[in-house]
mmCIF file with all atom_site columns, C-alpha atoms in Angstrom:
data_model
loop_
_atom_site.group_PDB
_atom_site.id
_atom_site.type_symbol
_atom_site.label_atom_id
_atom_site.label_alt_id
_atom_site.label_comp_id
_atom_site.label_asym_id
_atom_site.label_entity_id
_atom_site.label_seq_id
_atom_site.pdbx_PDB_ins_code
_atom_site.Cartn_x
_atom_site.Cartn_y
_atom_site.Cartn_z
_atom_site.occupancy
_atom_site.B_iso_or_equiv
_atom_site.pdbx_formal_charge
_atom_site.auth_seq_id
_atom_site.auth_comp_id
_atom_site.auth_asym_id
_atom_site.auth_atom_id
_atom_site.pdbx_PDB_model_num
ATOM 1   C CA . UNK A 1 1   ? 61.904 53.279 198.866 1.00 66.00 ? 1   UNK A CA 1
ATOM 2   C CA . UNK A 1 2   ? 59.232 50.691 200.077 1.00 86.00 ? 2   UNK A CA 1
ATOM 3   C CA . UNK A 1 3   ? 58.191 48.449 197.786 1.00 91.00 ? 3   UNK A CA 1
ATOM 4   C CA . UNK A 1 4   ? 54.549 47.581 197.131 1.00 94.00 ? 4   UNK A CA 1
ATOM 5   C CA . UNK A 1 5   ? 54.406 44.102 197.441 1.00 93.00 ? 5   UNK A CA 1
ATOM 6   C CA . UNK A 1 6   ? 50.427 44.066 196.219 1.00 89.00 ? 6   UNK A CA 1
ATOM 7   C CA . UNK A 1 7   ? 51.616 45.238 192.890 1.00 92.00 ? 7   UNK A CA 1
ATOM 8   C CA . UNK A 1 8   ? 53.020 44.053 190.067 1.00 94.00 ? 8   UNK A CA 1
ATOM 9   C CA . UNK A 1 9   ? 51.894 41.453 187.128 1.00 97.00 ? 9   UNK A CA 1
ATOM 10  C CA . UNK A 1 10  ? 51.160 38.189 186.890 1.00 97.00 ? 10  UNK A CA 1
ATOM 11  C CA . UNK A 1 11  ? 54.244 36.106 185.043 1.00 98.00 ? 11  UNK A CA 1
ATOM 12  C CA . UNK A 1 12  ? 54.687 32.234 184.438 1.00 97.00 ? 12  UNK A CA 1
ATOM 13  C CA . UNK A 1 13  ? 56.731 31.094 187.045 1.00 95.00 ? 13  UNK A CA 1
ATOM 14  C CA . UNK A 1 14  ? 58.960 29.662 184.103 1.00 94.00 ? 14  UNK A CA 1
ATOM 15  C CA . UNK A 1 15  ? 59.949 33.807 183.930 1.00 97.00 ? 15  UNK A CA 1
ATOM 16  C CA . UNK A 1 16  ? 61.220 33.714 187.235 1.00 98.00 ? 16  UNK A CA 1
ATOM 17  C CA . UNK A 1 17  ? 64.748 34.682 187.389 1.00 98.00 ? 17  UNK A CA 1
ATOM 18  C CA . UNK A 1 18  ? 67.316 32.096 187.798 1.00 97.00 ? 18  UNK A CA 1
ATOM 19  C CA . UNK A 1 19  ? 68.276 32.731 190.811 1.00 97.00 ? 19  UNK A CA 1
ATOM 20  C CA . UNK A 1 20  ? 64.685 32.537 192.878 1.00 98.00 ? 20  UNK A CA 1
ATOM 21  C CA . UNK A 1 21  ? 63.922 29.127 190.447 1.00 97.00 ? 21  UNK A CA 1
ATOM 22  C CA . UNK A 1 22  ? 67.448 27.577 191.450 1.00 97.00 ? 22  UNK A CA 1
ATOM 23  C CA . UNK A 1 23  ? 66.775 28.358 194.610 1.00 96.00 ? 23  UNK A CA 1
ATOM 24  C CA . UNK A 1 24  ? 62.956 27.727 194.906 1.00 95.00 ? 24  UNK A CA 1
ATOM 25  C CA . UNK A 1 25  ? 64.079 23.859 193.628 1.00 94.00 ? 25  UNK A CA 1
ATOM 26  C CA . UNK A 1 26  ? 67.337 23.666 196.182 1.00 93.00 ? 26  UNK A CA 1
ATOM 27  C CA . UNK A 1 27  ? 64.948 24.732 199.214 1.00 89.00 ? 27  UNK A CA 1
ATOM 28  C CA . UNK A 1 28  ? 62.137 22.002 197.766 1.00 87.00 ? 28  UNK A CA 1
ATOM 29  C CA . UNK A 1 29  ? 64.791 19.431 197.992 1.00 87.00 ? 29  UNK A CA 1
ATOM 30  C CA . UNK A 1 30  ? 66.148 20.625 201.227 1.00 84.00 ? 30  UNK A CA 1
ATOM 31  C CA . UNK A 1 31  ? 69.158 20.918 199.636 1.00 92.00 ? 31  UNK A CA 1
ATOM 32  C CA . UNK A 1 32  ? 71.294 23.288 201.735 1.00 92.00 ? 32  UNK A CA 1
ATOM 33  C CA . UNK A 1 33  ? 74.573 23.422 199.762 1.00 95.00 ? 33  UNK A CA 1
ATOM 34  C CA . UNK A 1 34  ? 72.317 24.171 196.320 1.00 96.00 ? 34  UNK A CA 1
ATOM 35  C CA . UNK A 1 35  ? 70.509 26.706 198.592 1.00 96.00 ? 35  UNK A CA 1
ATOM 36  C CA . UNK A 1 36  ? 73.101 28.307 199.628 1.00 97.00 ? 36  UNK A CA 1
ATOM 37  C CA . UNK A 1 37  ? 75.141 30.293 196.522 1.00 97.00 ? 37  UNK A CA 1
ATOM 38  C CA . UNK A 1 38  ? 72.036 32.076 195.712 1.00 97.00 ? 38  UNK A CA 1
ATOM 39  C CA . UNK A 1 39  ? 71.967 34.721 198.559 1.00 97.00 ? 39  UNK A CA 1
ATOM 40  C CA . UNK A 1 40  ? 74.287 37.452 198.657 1.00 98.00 ? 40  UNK A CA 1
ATOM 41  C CA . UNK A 1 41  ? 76.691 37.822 201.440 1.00 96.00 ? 41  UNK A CA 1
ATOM 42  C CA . UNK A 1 42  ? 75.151 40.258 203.332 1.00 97.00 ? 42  UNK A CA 1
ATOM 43  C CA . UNK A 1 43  ? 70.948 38.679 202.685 1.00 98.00 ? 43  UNK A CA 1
ATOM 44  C CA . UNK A 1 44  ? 68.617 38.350 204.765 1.00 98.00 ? 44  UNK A CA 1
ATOM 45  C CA . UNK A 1 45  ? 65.635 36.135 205.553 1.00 98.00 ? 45  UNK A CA 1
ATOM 46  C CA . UNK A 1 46  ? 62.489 37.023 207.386 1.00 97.00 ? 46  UNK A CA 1
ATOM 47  C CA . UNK A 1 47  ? 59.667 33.704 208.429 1.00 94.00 ? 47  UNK A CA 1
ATOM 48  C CA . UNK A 1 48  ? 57.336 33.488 210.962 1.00 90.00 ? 48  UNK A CA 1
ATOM 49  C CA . UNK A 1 49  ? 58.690 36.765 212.690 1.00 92.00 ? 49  UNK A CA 1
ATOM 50  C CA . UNK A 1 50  ? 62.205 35.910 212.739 1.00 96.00 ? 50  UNK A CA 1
ATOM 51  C CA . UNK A 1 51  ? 65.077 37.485 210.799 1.00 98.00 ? 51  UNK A CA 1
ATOM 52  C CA . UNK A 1 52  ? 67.984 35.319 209.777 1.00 97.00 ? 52  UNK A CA 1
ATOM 53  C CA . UNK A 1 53  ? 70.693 38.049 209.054 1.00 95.00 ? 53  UNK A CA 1
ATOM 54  C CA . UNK A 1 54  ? 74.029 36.435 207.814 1.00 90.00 ? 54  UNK A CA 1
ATOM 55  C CA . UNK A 1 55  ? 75.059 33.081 205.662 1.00 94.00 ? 55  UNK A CA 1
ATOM 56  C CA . UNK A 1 56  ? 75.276 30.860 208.904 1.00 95.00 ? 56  UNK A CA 1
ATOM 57  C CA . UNK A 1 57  ? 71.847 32.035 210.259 1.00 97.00 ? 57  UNK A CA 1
ATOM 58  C CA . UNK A 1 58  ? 70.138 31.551 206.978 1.00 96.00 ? 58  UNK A CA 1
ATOM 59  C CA . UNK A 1 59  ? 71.720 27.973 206.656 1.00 95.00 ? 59  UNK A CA 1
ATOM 60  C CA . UNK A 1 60  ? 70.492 27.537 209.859 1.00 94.00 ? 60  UNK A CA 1
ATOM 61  C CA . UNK A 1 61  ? 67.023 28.449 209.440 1.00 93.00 ? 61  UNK A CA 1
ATOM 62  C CA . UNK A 1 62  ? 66.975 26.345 205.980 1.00 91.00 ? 62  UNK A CA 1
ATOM 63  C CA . UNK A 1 63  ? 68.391 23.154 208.014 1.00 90.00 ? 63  UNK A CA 1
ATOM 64  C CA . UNK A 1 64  ? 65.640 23.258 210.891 1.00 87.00 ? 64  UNK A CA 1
ATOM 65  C CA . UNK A 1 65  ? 62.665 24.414 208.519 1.00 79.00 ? 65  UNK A CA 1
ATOM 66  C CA . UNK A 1 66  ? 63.541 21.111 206.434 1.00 67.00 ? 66  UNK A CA 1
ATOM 67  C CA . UNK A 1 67  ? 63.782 18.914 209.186 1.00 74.00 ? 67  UNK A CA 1
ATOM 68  C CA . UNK A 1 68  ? 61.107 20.402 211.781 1.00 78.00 ? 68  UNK A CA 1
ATOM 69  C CA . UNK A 1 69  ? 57.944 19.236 209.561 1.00 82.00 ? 69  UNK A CA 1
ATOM 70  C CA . UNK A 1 70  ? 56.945 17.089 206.534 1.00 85.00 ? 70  UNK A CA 1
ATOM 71  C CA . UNK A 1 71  ? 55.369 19.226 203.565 1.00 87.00 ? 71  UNK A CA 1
ATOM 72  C CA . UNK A 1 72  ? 54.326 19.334 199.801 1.00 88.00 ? 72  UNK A CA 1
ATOM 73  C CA . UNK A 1 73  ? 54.635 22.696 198.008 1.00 90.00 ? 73  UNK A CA 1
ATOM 74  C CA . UNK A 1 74  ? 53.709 23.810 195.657 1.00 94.00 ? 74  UNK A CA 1
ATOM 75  C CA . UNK A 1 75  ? 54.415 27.036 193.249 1.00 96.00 ? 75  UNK A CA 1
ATOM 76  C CA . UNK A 1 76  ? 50.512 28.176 192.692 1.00 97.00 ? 76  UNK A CA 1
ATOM 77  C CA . UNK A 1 77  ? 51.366 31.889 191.224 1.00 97.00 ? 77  UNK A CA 1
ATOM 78  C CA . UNK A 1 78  ? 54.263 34.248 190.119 1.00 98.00 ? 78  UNK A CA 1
ATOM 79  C CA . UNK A 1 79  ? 54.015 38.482 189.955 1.00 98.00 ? 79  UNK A CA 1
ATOM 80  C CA . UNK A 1 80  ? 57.186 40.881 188.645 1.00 98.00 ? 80  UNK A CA 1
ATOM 81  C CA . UNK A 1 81  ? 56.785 43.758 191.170 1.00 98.00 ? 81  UNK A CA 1
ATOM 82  C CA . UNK A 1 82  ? 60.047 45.547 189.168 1.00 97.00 ? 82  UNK A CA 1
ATOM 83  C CA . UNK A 1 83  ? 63.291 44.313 188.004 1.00 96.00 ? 83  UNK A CA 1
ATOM 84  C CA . UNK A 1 84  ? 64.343 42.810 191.319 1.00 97.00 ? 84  UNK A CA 1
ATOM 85  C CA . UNK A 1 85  ? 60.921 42.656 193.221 1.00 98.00 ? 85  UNK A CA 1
ATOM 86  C CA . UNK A 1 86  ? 59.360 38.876 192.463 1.00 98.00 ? 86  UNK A CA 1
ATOM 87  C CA . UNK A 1 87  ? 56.625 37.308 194.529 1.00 98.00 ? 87  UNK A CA 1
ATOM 88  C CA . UNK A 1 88  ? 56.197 33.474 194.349 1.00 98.00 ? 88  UNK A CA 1
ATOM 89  C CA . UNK A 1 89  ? 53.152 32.125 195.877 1.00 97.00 ? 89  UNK A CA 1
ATOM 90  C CA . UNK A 1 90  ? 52.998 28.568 197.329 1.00 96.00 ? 90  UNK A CA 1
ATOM 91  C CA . UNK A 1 91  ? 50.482 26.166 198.724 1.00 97.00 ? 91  UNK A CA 1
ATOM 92  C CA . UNK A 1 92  ? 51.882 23.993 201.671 1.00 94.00 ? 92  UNK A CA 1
ATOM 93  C CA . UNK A 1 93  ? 50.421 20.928 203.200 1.00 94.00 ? 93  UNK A CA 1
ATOM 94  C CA . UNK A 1 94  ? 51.449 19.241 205.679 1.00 92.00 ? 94  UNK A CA 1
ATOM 95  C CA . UNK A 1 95  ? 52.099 18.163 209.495 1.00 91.00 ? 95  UNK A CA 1
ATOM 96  C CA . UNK A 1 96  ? 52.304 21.569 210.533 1.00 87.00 ? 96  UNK A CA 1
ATOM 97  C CA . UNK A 1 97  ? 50.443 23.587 213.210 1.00 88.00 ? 97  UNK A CA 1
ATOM 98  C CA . UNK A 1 98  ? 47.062 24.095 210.853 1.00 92.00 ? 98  UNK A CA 1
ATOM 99  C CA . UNK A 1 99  ? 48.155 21.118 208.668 1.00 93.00 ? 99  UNK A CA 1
ATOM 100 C CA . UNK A 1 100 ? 47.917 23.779 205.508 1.00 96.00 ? 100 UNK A CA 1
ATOM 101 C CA . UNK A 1 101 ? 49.329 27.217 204.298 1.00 95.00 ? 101 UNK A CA 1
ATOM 102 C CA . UNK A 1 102 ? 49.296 29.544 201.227 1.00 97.00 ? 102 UNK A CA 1
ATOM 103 C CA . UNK A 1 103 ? 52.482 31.373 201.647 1.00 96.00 ? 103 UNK A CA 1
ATOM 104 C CA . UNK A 1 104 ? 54.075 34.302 199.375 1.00 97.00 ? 104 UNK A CA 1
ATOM 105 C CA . UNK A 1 105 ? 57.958 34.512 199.272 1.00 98.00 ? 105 UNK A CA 1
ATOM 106 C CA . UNK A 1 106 ? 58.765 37.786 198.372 1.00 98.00 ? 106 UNK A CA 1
ATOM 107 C CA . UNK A 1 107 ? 61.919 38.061 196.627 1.00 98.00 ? 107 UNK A CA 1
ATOM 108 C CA . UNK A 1 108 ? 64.489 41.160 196.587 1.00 98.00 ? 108 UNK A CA 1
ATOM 109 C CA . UNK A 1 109 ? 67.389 40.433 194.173 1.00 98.00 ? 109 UNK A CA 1
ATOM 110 C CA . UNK A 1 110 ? 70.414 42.248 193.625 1.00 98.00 ? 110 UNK A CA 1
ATOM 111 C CA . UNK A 1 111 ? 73.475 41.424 191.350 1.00 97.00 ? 111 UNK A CA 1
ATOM 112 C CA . UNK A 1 112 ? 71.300 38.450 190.321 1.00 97.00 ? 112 UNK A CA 1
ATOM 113 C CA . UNK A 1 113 ? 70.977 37.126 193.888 1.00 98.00 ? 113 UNK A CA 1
ATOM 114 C CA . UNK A 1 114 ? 68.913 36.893 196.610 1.00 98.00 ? 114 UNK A CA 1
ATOM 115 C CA . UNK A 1 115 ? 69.439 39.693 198.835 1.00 98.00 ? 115 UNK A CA 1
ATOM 116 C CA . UNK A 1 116 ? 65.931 38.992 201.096 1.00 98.00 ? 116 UNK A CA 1
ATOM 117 C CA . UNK A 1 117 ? 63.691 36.753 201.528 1.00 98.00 ? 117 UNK A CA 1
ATOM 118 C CA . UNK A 1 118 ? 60.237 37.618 203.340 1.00 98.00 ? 118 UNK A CA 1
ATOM 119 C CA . UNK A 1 119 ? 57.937 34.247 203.789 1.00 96.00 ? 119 UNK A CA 1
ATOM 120 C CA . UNK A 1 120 ? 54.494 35.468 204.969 1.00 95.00 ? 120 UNK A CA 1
ATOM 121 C CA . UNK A 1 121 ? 50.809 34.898 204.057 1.00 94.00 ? 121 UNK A CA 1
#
């Protein structure tokens, strides 16, 4: 089944599930071990092109995106696409190529986790 990411209804972020806000907060703080529990074993994470495919990639990918460039973000927008389809928009700004970036992380969850992540505009 694909999921239509374009769907869906507008929610307060405050109805995001715990998971994606625990996780949305740890990867704000570039904190890695807080980042970390909320994927599943087997998750994946897809930004700028690349896929990140097991817990040492991911880590990986959340230790050089922190550290590579200095950012705000900000959560602008929230939609429920289903019961484990979320889409969080953010706003970025900073000393990135382009300097600024509206980004939507689309969320899959199962068992309460993140199973992927997809980071695009």
């Amino acid at each position: 089944m694909t999921t239509n990411w374009n769907s869906g209804t507008s929610i307060p972020a405050t109805q995001l599930p715990a998971a994606i806000t625990a996780y949305l907060i740890a990867h704000q703080s570039r904190d890695l071990d807080a980042a970390m529990p909320h994927y599943t074993a087997d998750a994946t994470v897809t930004d700028e092109g690349h896929t990140y495919s097991d817990p040492a990639a991911i880590r990986e990918w959340l230790a050089t995106s922190a550290s590579q460039y200095t950012y705000t973000i900000e959560l602008t927008a929230a939609r429920e696409i289903d019961d484990s389809h979320y889409v969080a928009a953010h706003h970025l700004e900073g000393n990135f190529p382009g300097g600024v970036a509206d980004l939507q992380y689309k969320f899959t969850l199962r068992s309460g986790l993140i199973q992927r992540l997809i980071i695009e505009p």
